[in-house]
PDB file of C-alpha atoms in Angstrom:
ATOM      1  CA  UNK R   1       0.000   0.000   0.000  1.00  0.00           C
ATOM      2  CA  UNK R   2       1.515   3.440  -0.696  1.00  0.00           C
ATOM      3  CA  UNK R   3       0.205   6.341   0.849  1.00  0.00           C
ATOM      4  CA  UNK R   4      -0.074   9.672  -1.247  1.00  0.00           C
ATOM      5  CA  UNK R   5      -1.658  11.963   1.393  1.00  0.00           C
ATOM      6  CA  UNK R   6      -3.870  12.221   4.475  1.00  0.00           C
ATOM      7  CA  UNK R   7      -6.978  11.105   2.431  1.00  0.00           C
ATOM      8  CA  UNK R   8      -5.608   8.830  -0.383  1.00  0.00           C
ATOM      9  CA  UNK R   9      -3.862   5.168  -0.614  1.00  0.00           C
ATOM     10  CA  UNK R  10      -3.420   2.622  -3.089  1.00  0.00           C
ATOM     11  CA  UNK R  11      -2.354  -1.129  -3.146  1.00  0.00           C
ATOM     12  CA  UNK R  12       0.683  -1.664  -5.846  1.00  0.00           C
ATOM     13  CA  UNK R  13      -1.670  -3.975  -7.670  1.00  0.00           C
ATOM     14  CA  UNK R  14      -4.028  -1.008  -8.245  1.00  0.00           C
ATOM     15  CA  UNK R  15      -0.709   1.091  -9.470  1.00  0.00           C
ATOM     16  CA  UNK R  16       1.024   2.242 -12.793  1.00  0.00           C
ATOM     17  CA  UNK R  17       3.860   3.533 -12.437  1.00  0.00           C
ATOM     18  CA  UNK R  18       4.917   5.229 -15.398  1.00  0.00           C
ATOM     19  CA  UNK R  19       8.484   6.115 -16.761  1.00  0.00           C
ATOM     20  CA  UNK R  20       9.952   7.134 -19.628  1.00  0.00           C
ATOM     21  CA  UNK R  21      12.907   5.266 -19.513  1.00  0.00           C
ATOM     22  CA  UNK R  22      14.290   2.021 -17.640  1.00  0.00           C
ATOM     23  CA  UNK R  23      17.274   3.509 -15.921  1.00  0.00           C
ATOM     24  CA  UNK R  24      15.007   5.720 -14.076  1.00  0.00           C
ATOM     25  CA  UNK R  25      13.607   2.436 -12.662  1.00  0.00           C
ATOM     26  CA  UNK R  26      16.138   0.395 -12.816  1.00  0.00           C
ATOM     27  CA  UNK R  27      15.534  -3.052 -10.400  1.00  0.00           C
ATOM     28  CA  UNK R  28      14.109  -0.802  -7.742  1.00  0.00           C
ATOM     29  CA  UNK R  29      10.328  -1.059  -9.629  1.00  0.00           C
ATOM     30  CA  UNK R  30      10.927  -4.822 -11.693  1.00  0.00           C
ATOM     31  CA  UNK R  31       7.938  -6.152  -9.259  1.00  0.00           C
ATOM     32  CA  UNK R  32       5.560  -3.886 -10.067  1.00  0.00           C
ATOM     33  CA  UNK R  33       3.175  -2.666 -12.803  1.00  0.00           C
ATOM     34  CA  UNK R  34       5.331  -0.572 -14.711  1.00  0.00           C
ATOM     35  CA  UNK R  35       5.273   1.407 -18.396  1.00  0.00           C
ATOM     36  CA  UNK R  36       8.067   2.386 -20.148  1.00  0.00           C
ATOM     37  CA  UNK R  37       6.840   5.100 -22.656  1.00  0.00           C
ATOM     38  CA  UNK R  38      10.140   6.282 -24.114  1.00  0.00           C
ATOM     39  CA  UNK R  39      11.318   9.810 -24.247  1.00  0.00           C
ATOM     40  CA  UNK R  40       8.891  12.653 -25.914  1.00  0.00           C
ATOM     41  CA  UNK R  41       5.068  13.827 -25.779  1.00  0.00           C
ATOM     42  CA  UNK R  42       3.857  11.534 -28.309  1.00  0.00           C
ATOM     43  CA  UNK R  43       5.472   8.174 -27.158  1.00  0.00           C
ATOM     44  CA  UNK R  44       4.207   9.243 -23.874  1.00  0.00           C
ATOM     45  CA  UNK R  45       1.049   9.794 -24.914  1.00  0.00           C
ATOM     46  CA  UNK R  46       0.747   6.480 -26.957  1.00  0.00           C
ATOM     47  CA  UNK R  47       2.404   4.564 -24.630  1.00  0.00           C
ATOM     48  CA  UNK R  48       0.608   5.353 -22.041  1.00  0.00           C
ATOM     49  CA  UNK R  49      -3.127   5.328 -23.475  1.00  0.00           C
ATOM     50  CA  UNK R  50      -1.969   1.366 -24.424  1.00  0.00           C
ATOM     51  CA  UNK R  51      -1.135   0.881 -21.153  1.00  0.00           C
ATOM     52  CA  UNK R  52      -4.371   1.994 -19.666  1.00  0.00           C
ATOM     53  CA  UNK R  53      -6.520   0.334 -22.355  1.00  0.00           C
ATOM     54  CA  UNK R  54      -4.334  -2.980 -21.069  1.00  0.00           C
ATOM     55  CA  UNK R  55      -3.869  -2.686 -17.258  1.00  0.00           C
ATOM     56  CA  UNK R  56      -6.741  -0.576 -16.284  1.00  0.00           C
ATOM     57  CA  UNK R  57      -5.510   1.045 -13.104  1.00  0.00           C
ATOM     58  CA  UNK R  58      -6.949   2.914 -10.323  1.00  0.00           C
ATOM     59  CA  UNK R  59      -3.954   5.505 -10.711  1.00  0.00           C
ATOM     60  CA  UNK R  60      -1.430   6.485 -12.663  1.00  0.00           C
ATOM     61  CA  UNK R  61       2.305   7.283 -10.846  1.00  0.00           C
ATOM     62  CA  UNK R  62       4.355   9.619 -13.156  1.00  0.00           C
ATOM     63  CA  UNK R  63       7.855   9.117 -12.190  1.00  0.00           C
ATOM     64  CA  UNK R  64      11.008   9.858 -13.637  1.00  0.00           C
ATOM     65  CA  UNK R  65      13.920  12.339 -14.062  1.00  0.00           C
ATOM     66  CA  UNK R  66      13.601  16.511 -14.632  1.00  0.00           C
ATOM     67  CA  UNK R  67      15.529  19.803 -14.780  1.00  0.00           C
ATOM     68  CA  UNK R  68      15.073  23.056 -12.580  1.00  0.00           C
ATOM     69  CA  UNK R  69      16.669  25.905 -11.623  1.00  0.00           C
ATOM     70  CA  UNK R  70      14.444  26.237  -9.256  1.00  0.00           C
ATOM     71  CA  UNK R  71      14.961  23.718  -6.755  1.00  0.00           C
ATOM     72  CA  UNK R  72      18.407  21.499  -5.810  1.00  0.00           C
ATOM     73  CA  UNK R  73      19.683  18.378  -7.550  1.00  0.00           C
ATOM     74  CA  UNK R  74      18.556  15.267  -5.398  1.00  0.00           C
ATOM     75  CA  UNK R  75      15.280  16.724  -4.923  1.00  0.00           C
ATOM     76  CA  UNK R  76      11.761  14.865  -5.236  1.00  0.00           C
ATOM     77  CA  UNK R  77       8.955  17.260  -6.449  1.00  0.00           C
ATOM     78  CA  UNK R  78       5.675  16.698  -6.485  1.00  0.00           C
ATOM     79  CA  UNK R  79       4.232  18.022  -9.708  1.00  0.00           C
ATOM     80  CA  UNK R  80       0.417  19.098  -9.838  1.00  0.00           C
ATOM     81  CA  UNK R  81       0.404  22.097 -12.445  1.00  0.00           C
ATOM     82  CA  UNK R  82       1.818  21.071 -16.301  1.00  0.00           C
ATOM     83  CA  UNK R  83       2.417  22.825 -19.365  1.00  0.00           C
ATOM     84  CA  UNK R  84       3.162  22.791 -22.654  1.00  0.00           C
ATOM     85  CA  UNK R  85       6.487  25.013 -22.551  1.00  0.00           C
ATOM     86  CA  UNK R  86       6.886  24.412 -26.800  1.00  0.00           C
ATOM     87  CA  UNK R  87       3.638  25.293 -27.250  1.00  0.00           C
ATOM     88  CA  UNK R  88       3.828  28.620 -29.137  1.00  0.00           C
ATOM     89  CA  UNK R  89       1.482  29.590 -31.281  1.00  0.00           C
ATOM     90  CA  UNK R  90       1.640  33.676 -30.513  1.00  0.00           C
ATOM     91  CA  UNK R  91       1.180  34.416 -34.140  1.00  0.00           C
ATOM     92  CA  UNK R  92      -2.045  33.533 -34.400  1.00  0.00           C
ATOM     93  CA  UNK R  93      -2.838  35.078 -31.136  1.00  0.00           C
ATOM     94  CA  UNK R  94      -2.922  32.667 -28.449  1.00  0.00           C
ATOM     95  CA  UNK R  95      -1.138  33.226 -25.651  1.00  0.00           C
ATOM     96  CA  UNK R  96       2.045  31.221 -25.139  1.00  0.00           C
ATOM     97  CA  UNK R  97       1.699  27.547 -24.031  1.00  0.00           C
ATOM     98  CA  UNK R  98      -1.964  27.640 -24.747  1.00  0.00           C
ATOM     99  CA  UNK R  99      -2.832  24.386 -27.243  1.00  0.00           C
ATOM    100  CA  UNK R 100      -4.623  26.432 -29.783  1.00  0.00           C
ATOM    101  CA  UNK R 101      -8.692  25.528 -29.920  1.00  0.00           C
ATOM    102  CA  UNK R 102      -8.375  22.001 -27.353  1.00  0.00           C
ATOM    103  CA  UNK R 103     -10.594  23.714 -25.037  1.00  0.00           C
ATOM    104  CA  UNK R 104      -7.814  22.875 -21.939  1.00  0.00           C
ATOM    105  CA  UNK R 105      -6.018  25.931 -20.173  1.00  0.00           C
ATOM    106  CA  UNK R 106      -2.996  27.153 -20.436  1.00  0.00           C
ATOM    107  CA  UNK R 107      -2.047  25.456 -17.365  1.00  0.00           C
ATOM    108  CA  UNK R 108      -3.228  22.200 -16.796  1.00  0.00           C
ATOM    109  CA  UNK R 109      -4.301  21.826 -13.320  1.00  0.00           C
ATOM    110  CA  UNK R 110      -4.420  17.910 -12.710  1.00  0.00           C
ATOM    111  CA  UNK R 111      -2.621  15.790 -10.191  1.00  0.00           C
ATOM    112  CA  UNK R 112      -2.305  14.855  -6.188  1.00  0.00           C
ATOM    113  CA  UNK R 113      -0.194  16.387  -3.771  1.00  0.00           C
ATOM    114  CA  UNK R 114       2.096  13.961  -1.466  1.00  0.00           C
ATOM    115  CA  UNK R 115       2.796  15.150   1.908  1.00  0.00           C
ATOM    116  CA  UNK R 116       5.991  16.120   2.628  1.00  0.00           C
ATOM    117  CA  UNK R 117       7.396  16.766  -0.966  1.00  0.00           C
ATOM    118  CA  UNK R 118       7.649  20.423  -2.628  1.00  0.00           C
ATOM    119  CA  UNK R 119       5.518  21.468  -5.407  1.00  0.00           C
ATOM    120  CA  UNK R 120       5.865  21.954  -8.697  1.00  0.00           C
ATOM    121  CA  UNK R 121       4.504  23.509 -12.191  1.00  0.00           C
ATOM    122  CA  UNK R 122       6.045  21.320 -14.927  1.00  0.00           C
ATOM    123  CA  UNK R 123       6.910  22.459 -18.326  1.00  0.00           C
ATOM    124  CA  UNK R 124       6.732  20.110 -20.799  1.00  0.00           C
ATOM    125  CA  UNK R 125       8.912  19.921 -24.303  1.00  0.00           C
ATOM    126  CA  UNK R 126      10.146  17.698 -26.677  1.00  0.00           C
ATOM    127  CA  UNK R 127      13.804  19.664 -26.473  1.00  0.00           C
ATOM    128  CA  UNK R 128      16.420  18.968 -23.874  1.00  0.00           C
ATOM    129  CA  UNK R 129      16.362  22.473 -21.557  1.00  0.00           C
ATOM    130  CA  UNK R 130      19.733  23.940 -20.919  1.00  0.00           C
ATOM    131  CA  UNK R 131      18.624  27.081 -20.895  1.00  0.00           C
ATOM    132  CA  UNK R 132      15.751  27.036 -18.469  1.00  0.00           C
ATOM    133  CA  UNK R 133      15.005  31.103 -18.025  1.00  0.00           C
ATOM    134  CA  UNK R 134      10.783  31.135 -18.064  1.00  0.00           C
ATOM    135  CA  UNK R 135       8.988  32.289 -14.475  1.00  0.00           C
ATOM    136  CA  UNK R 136       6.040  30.323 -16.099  1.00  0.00           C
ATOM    137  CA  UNK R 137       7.147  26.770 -14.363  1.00  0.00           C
ATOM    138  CA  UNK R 138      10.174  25.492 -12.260  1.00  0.00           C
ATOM    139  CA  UNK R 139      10.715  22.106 -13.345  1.00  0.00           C
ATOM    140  CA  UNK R 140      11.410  20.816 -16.736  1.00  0.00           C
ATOM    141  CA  UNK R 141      10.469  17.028 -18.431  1.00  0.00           C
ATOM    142  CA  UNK R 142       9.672  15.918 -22.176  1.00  0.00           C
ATOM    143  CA  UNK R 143       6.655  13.938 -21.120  1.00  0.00           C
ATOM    144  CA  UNK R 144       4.271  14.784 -17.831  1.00  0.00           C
ATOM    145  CA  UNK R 145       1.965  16.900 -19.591  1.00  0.00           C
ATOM    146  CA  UNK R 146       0.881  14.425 -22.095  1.00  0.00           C
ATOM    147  CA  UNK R 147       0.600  11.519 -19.114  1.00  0.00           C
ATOM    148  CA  UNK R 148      -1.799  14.280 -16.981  1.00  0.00           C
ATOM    149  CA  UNK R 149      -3.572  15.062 -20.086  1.00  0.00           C
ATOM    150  CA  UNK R 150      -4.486  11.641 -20.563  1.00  0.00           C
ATOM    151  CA  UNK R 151      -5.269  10.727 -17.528  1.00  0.00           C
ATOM    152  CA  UNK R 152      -7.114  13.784 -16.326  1.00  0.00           C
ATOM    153  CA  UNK R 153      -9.915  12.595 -19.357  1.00  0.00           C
ATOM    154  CA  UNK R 154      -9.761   9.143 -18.558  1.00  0.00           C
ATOM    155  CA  UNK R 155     -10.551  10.293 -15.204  1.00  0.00           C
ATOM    156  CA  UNK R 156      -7.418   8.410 -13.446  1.00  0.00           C
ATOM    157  CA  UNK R 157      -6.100   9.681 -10.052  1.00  0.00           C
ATOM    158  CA  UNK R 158      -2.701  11.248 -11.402  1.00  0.00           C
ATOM    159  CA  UNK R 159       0.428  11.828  -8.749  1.00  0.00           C
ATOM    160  CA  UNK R 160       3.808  12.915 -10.530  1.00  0.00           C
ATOM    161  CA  UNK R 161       7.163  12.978  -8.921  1.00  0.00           C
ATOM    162  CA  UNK R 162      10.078  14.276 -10.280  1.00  0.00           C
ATOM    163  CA  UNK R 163      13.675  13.819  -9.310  1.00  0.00           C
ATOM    164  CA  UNK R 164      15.979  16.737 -10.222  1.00  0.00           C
ATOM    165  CA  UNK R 165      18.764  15.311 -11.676  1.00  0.00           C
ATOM    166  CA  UNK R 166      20.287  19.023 -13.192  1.00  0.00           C
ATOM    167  CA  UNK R 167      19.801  22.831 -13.555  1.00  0.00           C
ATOM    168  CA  UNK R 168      18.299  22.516 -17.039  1.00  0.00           C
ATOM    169  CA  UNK R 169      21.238  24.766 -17.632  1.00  0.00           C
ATOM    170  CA  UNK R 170      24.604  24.809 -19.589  1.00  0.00           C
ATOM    171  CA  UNK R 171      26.038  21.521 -17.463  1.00  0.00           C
ATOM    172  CA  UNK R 172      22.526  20.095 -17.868  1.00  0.00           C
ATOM    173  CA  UNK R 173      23.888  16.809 -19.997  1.00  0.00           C
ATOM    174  CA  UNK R 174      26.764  15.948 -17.907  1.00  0.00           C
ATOM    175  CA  UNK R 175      24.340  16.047 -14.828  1.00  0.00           C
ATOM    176  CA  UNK R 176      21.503  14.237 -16.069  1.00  0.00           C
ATOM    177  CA  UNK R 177      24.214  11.160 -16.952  1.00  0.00           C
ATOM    178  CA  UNK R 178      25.186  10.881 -13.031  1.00  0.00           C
ATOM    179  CA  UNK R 179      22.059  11.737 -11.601  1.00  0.00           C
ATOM    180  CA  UNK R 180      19.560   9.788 -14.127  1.00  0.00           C
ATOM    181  CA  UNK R 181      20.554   6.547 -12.162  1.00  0.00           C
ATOM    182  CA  UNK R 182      20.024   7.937  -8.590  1.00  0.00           C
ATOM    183  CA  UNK R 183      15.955   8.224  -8.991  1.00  0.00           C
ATOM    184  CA  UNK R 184      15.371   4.733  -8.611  1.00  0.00           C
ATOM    185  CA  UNK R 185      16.692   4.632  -5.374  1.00  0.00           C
ATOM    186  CA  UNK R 186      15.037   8.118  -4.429  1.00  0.00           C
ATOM    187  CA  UNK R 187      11.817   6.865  -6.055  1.00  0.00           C
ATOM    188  CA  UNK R 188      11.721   3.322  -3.771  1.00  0.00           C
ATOM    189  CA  UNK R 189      12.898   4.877  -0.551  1.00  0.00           C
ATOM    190  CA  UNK R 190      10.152   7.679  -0.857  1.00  0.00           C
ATOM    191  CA  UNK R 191       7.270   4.588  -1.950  1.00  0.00           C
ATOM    192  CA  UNK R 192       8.620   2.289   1.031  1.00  0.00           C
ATOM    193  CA  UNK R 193       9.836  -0.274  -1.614  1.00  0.00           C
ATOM    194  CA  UNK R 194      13.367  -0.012  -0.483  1.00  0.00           C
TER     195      UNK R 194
END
């Protein structure tokens, strides 16, 4: 049973735990019911729609590794706020981020809070960030939006953690390498699986 919050808990059968890649799970998560989506929005979002369609679960755990210049390297952040940071379609007069005529917000507003853990706005991109420099969010991924999207209109309970494995700055790549590997371990201790 993991424990999100004062009012919500879930048994691991009732879990996905979603990644993007296996490193960030590494042997840590091999007993559990686990998606690998690959890296990107789209893969995400097929991936994970497959996934559903197959497992059918009672939530959906985003976890893997981000970027911020916000907060420190190490770090577990609980995200509840996404966006599409390449989203830009300001010459046509929508306001940046905003998905032109999909009806959703520019921020997307979906996800649980864990006690204990930070929070987060996550902007979402299918470009590396080493030049994070936008007020608009303080973490940076290439897939959570897509994963709350989806599950906000399948109507799945949504929690996503993100380790901060760099700066999303110029040493950005060299970080991530180190860190990438550290999650898993970050990830288990936080779930009680280690």
């Amino acid at each position: 049973m993991i424990k999100i919050n004062q009012t919500a808990s879930f048994a691991f059968e009732d879990i996905l735990f979603c990644f993007a890649l296996e490193s960030e799970a590494a042997e840590v998560f091999k007993e559990n019911n686990v998606v690998f989506t690959g890296i990107g929005k789209v893969n995400a979002a097929y991936e994970l729609t497959k996934a559903i369609q197959k497992k059918k679960p009672s939530i959906i755990i985003n976890l893997g590794s981000a970027g911020s210049s916000c907060f420190q390297k190490g770090e577990v952040i609980c995200c509840t706020q996404f966006m599409q940071r390449d989203m830009d379609v300001r010459g046509l007069g929508f306001a940046q981020y905003e998905t032109p005529l999909s009806g959703l917000p520019t921020v997307l507003k979906y996800g649980l809070l864990m006690d204990n853990l930070q929070e987060g706005i996550c902007g979402t991109g299918d470009n590396f960030e080493m030049e994070h420099c936008s007020d608009a969010y303080n973490v940076v991924d290439m897939e959570a939006y897509a994963l709350a999207m989806i599950a906000m209109k399948e109507n799945i309970p949504f929690l996503c953690l993100k380790y901060i494995s760099d700066g999303a700055d110029d040493n950005a790549a060299e970080d991530w390498t180190v860190q990438v590997h550290k999650a898993a371990i970050a990830y288990g201790k936080l779930l009680g699986l280690i």
